[in-house]
Coordinates of C-alpha atoms and ligand atoms in Angstrom, one line a residue:
X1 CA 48.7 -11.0 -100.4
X2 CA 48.3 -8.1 -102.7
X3 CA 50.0 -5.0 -102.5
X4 CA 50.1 -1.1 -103.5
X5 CA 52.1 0.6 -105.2
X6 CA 50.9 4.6 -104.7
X7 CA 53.2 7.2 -107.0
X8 CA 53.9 11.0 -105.8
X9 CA 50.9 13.4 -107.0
X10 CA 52.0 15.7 -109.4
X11 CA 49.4 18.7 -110.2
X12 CA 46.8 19.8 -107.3
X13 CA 43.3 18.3 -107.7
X14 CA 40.0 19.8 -106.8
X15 CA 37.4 17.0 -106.6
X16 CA 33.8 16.3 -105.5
X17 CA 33.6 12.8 -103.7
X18 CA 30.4 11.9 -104.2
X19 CA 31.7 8.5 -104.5
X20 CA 32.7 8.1 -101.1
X21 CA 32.1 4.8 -99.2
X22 CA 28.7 5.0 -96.9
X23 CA 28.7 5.2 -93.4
X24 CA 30.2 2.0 -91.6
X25 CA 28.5 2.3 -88.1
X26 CA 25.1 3.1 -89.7
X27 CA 25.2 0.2 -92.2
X28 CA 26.2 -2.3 -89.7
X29 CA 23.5 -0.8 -87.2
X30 CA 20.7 -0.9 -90.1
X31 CA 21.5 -4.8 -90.9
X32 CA 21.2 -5.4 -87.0
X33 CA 18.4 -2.6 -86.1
X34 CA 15.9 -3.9 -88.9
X35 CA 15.5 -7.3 -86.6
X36 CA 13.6 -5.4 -83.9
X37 CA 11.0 -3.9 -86.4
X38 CA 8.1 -6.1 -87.5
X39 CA 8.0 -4.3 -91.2
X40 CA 10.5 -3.6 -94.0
X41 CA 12.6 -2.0 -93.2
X42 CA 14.1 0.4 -96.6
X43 CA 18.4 1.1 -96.7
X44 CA 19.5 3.3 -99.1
X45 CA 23.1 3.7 -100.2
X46 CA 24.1 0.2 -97.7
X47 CA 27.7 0.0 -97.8
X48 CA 29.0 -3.0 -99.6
X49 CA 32.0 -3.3 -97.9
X50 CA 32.9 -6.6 -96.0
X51 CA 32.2 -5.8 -92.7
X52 CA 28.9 -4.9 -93.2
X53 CA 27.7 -7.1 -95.6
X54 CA 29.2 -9.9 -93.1
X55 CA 26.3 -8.2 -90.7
X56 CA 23.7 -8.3 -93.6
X57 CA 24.4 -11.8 -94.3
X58 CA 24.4 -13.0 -90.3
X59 CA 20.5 -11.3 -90.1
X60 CA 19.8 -13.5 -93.5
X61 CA 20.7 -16.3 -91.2
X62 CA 18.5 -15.2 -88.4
X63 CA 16.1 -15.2 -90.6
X64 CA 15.2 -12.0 -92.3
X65 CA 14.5 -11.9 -96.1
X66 CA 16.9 -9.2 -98.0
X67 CA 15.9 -8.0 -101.6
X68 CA 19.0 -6.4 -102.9
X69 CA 18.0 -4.0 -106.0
X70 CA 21.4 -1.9 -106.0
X71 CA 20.9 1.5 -104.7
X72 CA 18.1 -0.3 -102.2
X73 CA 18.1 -2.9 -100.0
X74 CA 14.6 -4.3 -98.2
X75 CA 15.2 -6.0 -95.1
X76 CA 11.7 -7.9 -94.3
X77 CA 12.4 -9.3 -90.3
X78 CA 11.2 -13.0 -89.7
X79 CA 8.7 -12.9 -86.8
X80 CA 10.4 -14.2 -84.4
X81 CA 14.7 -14.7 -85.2
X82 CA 15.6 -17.8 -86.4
X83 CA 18.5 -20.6 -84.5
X84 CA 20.6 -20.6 -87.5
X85 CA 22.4 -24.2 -88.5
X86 CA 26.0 -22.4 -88.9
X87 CA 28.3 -20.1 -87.4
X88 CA 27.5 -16.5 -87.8
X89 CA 30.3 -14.9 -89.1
X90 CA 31.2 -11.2 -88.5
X91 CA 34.9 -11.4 -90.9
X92 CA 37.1 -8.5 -89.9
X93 CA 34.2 -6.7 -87.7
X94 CA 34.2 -5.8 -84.0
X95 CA 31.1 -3.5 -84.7
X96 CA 29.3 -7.0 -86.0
X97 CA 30.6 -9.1 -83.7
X98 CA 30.2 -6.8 -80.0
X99 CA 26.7 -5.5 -81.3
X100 CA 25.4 -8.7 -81.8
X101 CA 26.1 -10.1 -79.1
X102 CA 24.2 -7.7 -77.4
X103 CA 21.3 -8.5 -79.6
X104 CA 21.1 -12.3 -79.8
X105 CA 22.0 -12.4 -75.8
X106 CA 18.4 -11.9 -75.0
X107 CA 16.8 -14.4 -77.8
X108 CA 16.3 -17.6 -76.7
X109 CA 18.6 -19.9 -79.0
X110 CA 21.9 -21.2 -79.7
X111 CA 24.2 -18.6 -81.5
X112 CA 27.8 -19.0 -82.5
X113 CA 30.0 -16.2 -83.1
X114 CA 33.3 -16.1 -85.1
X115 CA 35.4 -14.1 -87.3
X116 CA 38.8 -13.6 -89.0
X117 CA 42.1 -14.2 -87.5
X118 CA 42.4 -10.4 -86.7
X119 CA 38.6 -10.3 -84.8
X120 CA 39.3 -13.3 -82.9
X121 CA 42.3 -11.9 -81.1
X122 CA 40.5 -8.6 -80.0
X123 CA 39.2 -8.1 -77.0
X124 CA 35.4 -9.2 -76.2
X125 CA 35.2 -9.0 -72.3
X126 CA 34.0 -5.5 -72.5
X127 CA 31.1 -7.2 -73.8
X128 CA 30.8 -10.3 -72.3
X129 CA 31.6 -9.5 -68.9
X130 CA 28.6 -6.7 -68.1
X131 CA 26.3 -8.9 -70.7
X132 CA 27.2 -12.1 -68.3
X133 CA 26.3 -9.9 -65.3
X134 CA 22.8 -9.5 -66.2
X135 CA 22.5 -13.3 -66.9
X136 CA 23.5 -13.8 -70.4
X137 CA 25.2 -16.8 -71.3
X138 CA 28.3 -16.3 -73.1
X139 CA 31.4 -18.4 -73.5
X140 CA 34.4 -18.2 -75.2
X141 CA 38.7 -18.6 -74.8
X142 CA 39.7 -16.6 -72.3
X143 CA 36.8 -17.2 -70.3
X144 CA 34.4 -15.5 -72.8
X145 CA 36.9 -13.1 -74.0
X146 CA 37.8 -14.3 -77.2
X147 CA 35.6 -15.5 -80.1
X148 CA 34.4 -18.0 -81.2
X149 CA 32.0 -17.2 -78.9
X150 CA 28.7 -19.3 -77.9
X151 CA 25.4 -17.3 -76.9
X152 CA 23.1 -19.4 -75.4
X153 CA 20.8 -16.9 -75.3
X154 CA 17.7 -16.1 -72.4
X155 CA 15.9 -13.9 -70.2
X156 CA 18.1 -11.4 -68.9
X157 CA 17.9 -8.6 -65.8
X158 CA 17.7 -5.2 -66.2
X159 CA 21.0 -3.2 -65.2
X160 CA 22.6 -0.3 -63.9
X161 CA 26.4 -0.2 -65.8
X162 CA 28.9 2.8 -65.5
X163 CA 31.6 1.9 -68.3
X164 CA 34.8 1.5 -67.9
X165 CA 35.8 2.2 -71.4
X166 CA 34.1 4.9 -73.7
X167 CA 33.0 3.0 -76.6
X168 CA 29.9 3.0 -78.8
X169 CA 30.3 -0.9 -79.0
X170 CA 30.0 -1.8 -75.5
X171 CA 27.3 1.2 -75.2
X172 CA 25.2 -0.1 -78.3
X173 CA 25.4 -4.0 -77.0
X174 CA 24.0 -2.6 -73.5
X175 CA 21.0 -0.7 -75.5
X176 CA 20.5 -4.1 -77.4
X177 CA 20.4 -5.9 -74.7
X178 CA 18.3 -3.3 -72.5
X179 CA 15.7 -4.1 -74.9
X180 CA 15.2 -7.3 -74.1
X181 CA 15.2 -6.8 -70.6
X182 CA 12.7 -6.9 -67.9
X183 CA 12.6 -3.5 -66.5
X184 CA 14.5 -0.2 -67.8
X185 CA 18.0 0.0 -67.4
X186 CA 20.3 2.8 -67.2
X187 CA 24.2 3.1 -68.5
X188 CA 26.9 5.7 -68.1
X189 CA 30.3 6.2 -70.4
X190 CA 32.6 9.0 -68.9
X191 CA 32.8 10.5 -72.4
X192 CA 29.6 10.3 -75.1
X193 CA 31.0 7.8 -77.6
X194 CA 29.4 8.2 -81.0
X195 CA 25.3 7.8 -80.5
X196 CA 23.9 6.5 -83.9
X197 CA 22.7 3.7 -81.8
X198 CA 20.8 6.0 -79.6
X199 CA 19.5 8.3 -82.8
X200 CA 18.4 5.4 -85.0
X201 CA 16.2 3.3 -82.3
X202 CA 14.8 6.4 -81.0
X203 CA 13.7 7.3 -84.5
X204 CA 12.3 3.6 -84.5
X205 CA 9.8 4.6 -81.7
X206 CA 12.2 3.4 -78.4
X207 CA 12.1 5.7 -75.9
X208 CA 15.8 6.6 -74.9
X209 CA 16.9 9.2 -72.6
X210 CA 19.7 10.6 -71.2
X211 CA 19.7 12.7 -67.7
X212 CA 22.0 15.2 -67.0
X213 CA 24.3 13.5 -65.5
X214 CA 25.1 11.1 -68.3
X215 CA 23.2 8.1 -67.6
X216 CA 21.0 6.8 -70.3
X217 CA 17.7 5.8 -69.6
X218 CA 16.2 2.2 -72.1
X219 CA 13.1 1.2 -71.7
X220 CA 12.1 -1.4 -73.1
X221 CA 9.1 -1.4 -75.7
X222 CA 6.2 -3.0 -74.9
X223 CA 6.4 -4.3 -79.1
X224 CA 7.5 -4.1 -82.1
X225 CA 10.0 -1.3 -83.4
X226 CA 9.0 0.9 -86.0
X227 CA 11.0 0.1 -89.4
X228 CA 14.0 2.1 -90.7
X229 CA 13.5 4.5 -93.4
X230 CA 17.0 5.8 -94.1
X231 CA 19.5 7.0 -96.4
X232 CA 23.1 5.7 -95.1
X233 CA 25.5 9.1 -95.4
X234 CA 29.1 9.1 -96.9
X235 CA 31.2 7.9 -93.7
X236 CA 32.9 10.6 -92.3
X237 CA 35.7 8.4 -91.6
X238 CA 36.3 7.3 -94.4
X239 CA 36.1 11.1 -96.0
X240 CA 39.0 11.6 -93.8
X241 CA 41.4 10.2 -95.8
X242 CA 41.1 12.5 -98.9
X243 CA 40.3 15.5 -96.2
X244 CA 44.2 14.8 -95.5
X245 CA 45.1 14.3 -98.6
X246 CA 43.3 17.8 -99.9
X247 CA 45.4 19.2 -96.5
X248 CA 48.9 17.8 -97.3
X249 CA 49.1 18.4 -101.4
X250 CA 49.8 22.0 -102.3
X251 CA 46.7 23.1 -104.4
X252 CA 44.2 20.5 -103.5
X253 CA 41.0 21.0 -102.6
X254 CA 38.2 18.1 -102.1
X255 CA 34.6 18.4 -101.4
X256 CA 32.4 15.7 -99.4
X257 CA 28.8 15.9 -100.0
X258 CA 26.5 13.5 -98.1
X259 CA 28.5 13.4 -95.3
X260 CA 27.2 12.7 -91.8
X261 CA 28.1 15.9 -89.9
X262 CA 27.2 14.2 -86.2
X263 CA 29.4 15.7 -84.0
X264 CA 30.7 12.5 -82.4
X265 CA 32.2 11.3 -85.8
X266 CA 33.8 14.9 -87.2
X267 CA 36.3 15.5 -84.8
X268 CA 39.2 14.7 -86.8
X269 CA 38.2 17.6 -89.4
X270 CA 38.2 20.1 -86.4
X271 CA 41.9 18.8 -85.7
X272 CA 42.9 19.2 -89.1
X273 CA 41.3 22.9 -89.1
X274 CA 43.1 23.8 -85.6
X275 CA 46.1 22.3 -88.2
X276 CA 45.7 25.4 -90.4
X277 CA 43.7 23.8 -93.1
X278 CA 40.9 25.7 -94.5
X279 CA 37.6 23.8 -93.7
X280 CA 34.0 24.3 -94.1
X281 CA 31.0 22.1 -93.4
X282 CA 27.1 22.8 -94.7
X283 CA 24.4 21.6 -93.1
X284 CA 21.9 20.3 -96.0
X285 CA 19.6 18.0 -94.0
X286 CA 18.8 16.4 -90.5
X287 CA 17.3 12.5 -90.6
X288 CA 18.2 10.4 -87.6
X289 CA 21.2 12.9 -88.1
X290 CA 22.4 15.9 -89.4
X291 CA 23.7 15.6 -92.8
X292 CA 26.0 17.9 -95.1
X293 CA 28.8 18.8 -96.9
X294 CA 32.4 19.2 -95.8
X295 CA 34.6 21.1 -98.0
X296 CA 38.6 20.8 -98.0
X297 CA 41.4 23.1 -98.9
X298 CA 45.3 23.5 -98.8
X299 CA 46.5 26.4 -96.8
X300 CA 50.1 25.9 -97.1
X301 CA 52.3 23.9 -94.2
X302 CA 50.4 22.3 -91.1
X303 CA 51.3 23.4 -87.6
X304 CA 52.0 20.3 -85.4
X305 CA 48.9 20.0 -82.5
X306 CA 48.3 18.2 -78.9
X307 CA 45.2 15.6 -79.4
X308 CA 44.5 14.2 -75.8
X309 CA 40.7 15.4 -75.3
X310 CA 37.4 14.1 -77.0
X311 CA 39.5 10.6 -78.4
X312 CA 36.5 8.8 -79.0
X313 CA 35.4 11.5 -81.4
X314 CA 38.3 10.9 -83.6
X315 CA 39.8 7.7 -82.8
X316 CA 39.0 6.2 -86.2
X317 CA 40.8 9.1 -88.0
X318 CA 44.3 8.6 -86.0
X319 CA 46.2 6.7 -88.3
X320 CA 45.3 9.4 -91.1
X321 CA 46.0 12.3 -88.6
X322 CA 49.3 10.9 -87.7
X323 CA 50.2 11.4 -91.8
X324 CA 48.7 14.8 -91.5
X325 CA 50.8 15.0 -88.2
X326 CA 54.0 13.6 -90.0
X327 CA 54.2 16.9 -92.6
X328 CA 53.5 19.3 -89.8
X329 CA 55.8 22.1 -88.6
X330 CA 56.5 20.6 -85.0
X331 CA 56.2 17.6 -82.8
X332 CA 52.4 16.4 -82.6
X333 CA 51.5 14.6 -79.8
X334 CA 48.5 12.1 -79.3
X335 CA 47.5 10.9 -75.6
X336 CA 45.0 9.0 -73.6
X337 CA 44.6 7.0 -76.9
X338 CA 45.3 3.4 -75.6
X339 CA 42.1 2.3 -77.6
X340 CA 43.9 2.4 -80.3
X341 CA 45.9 -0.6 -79.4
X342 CA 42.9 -3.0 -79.7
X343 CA 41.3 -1.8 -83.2
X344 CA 41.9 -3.9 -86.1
X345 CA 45.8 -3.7 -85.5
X346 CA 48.2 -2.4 -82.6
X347 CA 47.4 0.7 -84.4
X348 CA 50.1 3.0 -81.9
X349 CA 52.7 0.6 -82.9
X350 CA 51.6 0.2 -86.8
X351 CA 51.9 3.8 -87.1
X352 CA 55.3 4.5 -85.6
X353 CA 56.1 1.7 -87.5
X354 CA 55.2 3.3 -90.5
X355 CA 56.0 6.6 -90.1
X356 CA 59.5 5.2 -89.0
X357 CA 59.8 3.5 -92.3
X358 CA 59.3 6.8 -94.0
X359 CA 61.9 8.7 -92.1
X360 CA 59.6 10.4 -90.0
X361 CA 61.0 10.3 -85.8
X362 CA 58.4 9.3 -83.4
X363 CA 58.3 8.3 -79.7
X364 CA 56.0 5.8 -78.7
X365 CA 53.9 6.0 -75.4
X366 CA 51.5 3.4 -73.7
X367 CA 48.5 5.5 -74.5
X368 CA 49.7 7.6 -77.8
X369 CA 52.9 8.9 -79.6
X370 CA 54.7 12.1 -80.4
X371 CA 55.8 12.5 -84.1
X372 CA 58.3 14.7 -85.1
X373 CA 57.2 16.8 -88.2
X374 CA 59.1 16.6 -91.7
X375 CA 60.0 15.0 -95.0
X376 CA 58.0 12.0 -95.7
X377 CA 60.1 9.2 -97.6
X378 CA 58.8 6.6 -99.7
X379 CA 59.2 3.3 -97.9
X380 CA 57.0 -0.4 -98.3
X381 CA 54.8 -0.3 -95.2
X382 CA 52.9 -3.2 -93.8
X383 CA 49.4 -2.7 -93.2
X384 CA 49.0 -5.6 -90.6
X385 CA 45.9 -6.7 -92.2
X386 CA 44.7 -3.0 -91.2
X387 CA 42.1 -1.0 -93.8
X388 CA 43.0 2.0 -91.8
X389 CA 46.8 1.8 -91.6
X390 CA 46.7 0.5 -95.5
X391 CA 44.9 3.4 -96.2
X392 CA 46.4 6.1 -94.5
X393 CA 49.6 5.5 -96.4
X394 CA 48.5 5.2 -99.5
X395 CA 47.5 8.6 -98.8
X396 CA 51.0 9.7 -97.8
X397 CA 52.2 8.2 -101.2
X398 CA 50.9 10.9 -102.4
X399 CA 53.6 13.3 -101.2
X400 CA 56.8 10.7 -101.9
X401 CA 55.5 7.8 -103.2
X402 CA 54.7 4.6 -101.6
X403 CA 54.2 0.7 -101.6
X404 CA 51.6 -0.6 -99.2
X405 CA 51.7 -4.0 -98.4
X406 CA 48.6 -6.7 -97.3
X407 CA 46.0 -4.1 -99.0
X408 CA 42.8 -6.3 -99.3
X409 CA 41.8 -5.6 -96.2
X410 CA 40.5 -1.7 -97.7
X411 CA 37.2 -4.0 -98.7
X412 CA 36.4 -4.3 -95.7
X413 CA 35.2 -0.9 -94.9
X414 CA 36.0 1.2 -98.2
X415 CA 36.4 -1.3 -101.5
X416 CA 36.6 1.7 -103.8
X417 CA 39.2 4.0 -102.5
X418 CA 42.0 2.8 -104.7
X419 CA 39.7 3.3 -107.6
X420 CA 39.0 7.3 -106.1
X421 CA 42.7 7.7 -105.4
X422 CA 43.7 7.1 -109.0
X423 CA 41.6 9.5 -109.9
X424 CA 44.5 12.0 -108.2
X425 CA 47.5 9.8 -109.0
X426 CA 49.4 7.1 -110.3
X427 CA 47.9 3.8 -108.6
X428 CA 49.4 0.2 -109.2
X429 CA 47.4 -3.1 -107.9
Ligands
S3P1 C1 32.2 1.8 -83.8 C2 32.7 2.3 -82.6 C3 34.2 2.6 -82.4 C4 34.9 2.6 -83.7 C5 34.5 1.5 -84.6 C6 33.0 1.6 -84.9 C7 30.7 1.6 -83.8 O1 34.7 1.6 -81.6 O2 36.3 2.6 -83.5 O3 35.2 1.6 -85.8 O4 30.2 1.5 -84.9 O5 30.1 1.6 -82.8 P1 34.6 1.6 -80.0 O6 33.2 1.9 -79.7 O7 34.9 0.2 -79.5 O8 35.6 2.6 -79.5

C-alpha cells in the first residue's frame, strides 16, 4: 500500500491549473450515455481516472467500439447492446455501478455487476428497490442490496417515484430506466441533486421536463438518441482541493480554467467565499453546461461557518471543507450530511478521525460534525481507501506537513494531483 509523504509549503504560489482532472460525473455519464445513440459519439478531454475508464471499459463489453486517439475518444454504439461473457466491473465506482443498473435493467439480457471491496459494501437498495418496483429483475446479498449484483434485464413499467434520498445516482438510474419504459414516467427528489444527467440527454434529443413542483417529466423516445458532441470540463470537485489550498496558504492564489460552473457542483466555492476567501468565477461558454473560470485567492484567516442547507451541492467537497474548516477562526459545523456516511468511506468518521490526528477537536454527530478551528499538526492519516479523504490531507500537509497513508486510491478519480501538488511543495511517493 503506498503512501504520502506531503512537506509544509514554504513561499505562496500563484498557479493556472489547467491540468486539472476532467469532470468525473460527465465522463462516467458520456461512457454510459453514448449506448442510447445510434452514431459516434465524440469525448473530448475523457478522464482517465479509474472509475471512469472502469465505465468505458463495461460499454466495450456491451458492445460499443472505442478508438482512443489521446485527447479524443470515439465511442461507436453496437446496434443493439451486447450479453457480455464476464462480469462488468465498475472498480471503486458507485456512479458506474448505480447508473448502470438503471441502464442495463431494461435490456433484455443477463448482466453481472461487481466491484472493489469498498463498492461492494455500499449501499445499492436505493437503486434496486424502486428499479425492482417497476419490474426489473435485480438480485444481490442483502436481498439486492449489495453487489455483486445480477440484472436479468426486461420490459419494465413506467413509474411515478418521490425519492427518499437526494442523489443524482438514484435520479439518473430512474431517467435510464424511464427510457426504456413503456409510457412517461415522472420522479421527484426534495432537493435538485446535480442534473448533468438531465442536461446531457436533453441535448441528445430526449425530451425532459421538470414542472413546478419538482417532478420530472421522461418520456421516452420513440428512437435512437442523438450522439454526444462534448468537451468534458475540469471537475469542479476535484478543483476544490487547490481552491482550499490557494484559501489556507498565506499568499496563494490559483486559477481554474475550464471548469464547469453548473450551480449544483460549485457550492463548496460559495462556502469557501462566505469563509472570507476572495473568489471569482467567469463565465466563458455554455454547452450542455455553463463553462468558466474560477479564480482563487488568500485573504488572510477563515471565519468558521454553519453548512446544513443545499448538501447535495457540496457534498463531494466536505472532506476538503472540513480542512478549510480546521484553520478557521471558530467552530464550523456541518449538518443534515448523513450521506456522507456511505461515500467511498464513513467519510464523518474519516474526517474526525483525521482531523483528530492533527490536533484539531471535533464532535461527531449522526448527520455531520463540529470542528473546532486551530493549529493543524502533522500526523500519518489513513485514507481508508478514500481518494477524497487521501486527498484532502495531502492538502493540509501543506500548512504542517503530512504522511497520507493507502494513497492509490487518488487514481481513481484524479491520477495527477500528486504530480500538480509538487508543483507547490515538497511531495514524496
Ligand atoms: C454523483 C453523485 C453524487 C456524488 C458522486 C457522483 C454522480 O452521489 O457524491 O460522487 O455522478 O451522479 P449521490 O448522487 O449518490 O449523492
Amino acid at each position: 500500500m503506498s503512501r504520502a509523504v506531503v512537506e509544509a509549503c514554504r513561499t505562496p504560489f500563484d498557479l493556472s491549473l489547467e491540468a486539472i482532472a476532467s469532470d468525473k460525473s460527465i465522463s462516467h455519464r458520456c461512457a454510459m450515455f453514448s449506448l442510447l445513440s445510434d452514431r459516434s459519439s465524440t469525448v473530448r478531454n475523457f478522464l482517465r481516472g479509474e472509475d471512469t475508464m472502469a465505465s468505458l471499459s463495461i460499454a466495450r463489453q456491451l458492445g460499443a467500439e472505442i478508438e482512443d486517439r489521446g485527447d479524443v475518444i470515439r465511442i461507436t454504439p453496437p446496434a443493439e447492446l451486447r450479453e457480455p461473457d464476464d462480469i462488468l466491473d465498475c472498480g471503486n465506482a458507485g456512479t458506474g455501478m448505480r447508473l448502470f443498473c438503471g441502464l442495463l435493467a431494461g435490456v433484455e439480457g443477463s448482466f453481472v455487476l461487481t466491484g472493489d471491496r469498498y463498492l461492494r459494501s455500499r449501499p445499492m437498495k436505493r437503486v434496486t428497490g424502486p428499479l425492482q418496483s417497476i419490474g426489473a429483475k435485480i438480485d444481490g446479498r442483502e436481498e439486492g442490496n449489495l453487489a455483486p449484483l445480477h440484472i436479468r434485464g426486461g420490459q419494465l413499467k413506467a413509474f411515478r417515484y418521490e425519492s427518499p434520498v437526494d442523489s443524482a445516482q438514484v435520479k439518473s438510474a430512474m431517467i435510464l430506466a424511464a427510457l426504456r419504459a413503456d409510457a412517461p414516467s415522472y420522479y421527484r427528489e426534495s432537493f435538485l441533486s446535480r442534473d448533468h444527467t438531465e442536461r446531457m440527454l436533453r441535448g441528445m434529443g430526449v425530451s425532459i421536463t421538470t414542472d413546478a413542483e419538482g417532478w420530472i417529466t421522461v418520456t421516452p423516445p420513440e428512437g435512437p438518441l442523438e450522439p454526444l458532441d462534448i468537451t468534458v470540463p475540469a471537475d469542479p470537485s476535484s478543483a476544490f482541493f487547490f481552491a482550499v489550498a490557494a484559501a489556507i496558504v498565506p499568499g496563494a492564489k490559483v486559477r481554474i480554467p475550464g471548469v464547469t460552473l453548473n450551480p449544483t457542483r460549485i457550492e463548496a466555492f460559495k462556502v469557501l467565499e462566505a469563509m472570507g476567501a476572495t473568489v471569482e468565477y467567469r463565465l466563458h461558454e455554455d454547452v450542455y453546461e455553463p463553462i468558466g473560470e474560477i479564480r482563487i485567492a488568500y485573504n488572510g484567516r477563515l471565519a468558521a461557518v454553519e453548512v446544513s442547507r443545499r448538501i447535495a451541492w457540496l457534498i463531494d467537497e466536505l472532506p476538503a471543507l472540513a480542512v478549510a474548516m480546521a484553520t478557521a477562526e471558530g467552530i464550523s459545523r456541518v449538518r443534515n450530511a448523513a450521506e456522507l456516511r456511505v461515500k467511498e468511506s464513513d467519510r464523518i468518521a474519516s474526517v474526525v478521525a483525521a482531523l483528530q490526528a492533527c490536533g484539531i477537536e471535533t464532535d461527531e454527530y449522526p448527520d455531520g460534525y463540529a470542528i473546532h478551528g486551530g493549529t493543524l499538526k502533522r500526523a500519518t492519516v489513513d485514507s481508508h481507501g478514500d481518494h477524497r479523504i487521501a486527498m484532502s490531507f495531502a492538502i493540509a500537509g501543506l500548512l504542517c506537513g503530512m504522511e497520507i497513508e493507502d494513497i492509490d486510491c487518488v487514481a481513481t478519480s484524479f491520477p495527477n494531483f500528486f504530480e500538480i501538488l509538487s508543483r507547490i511543495t515538497e511531495v514524496q511517493i
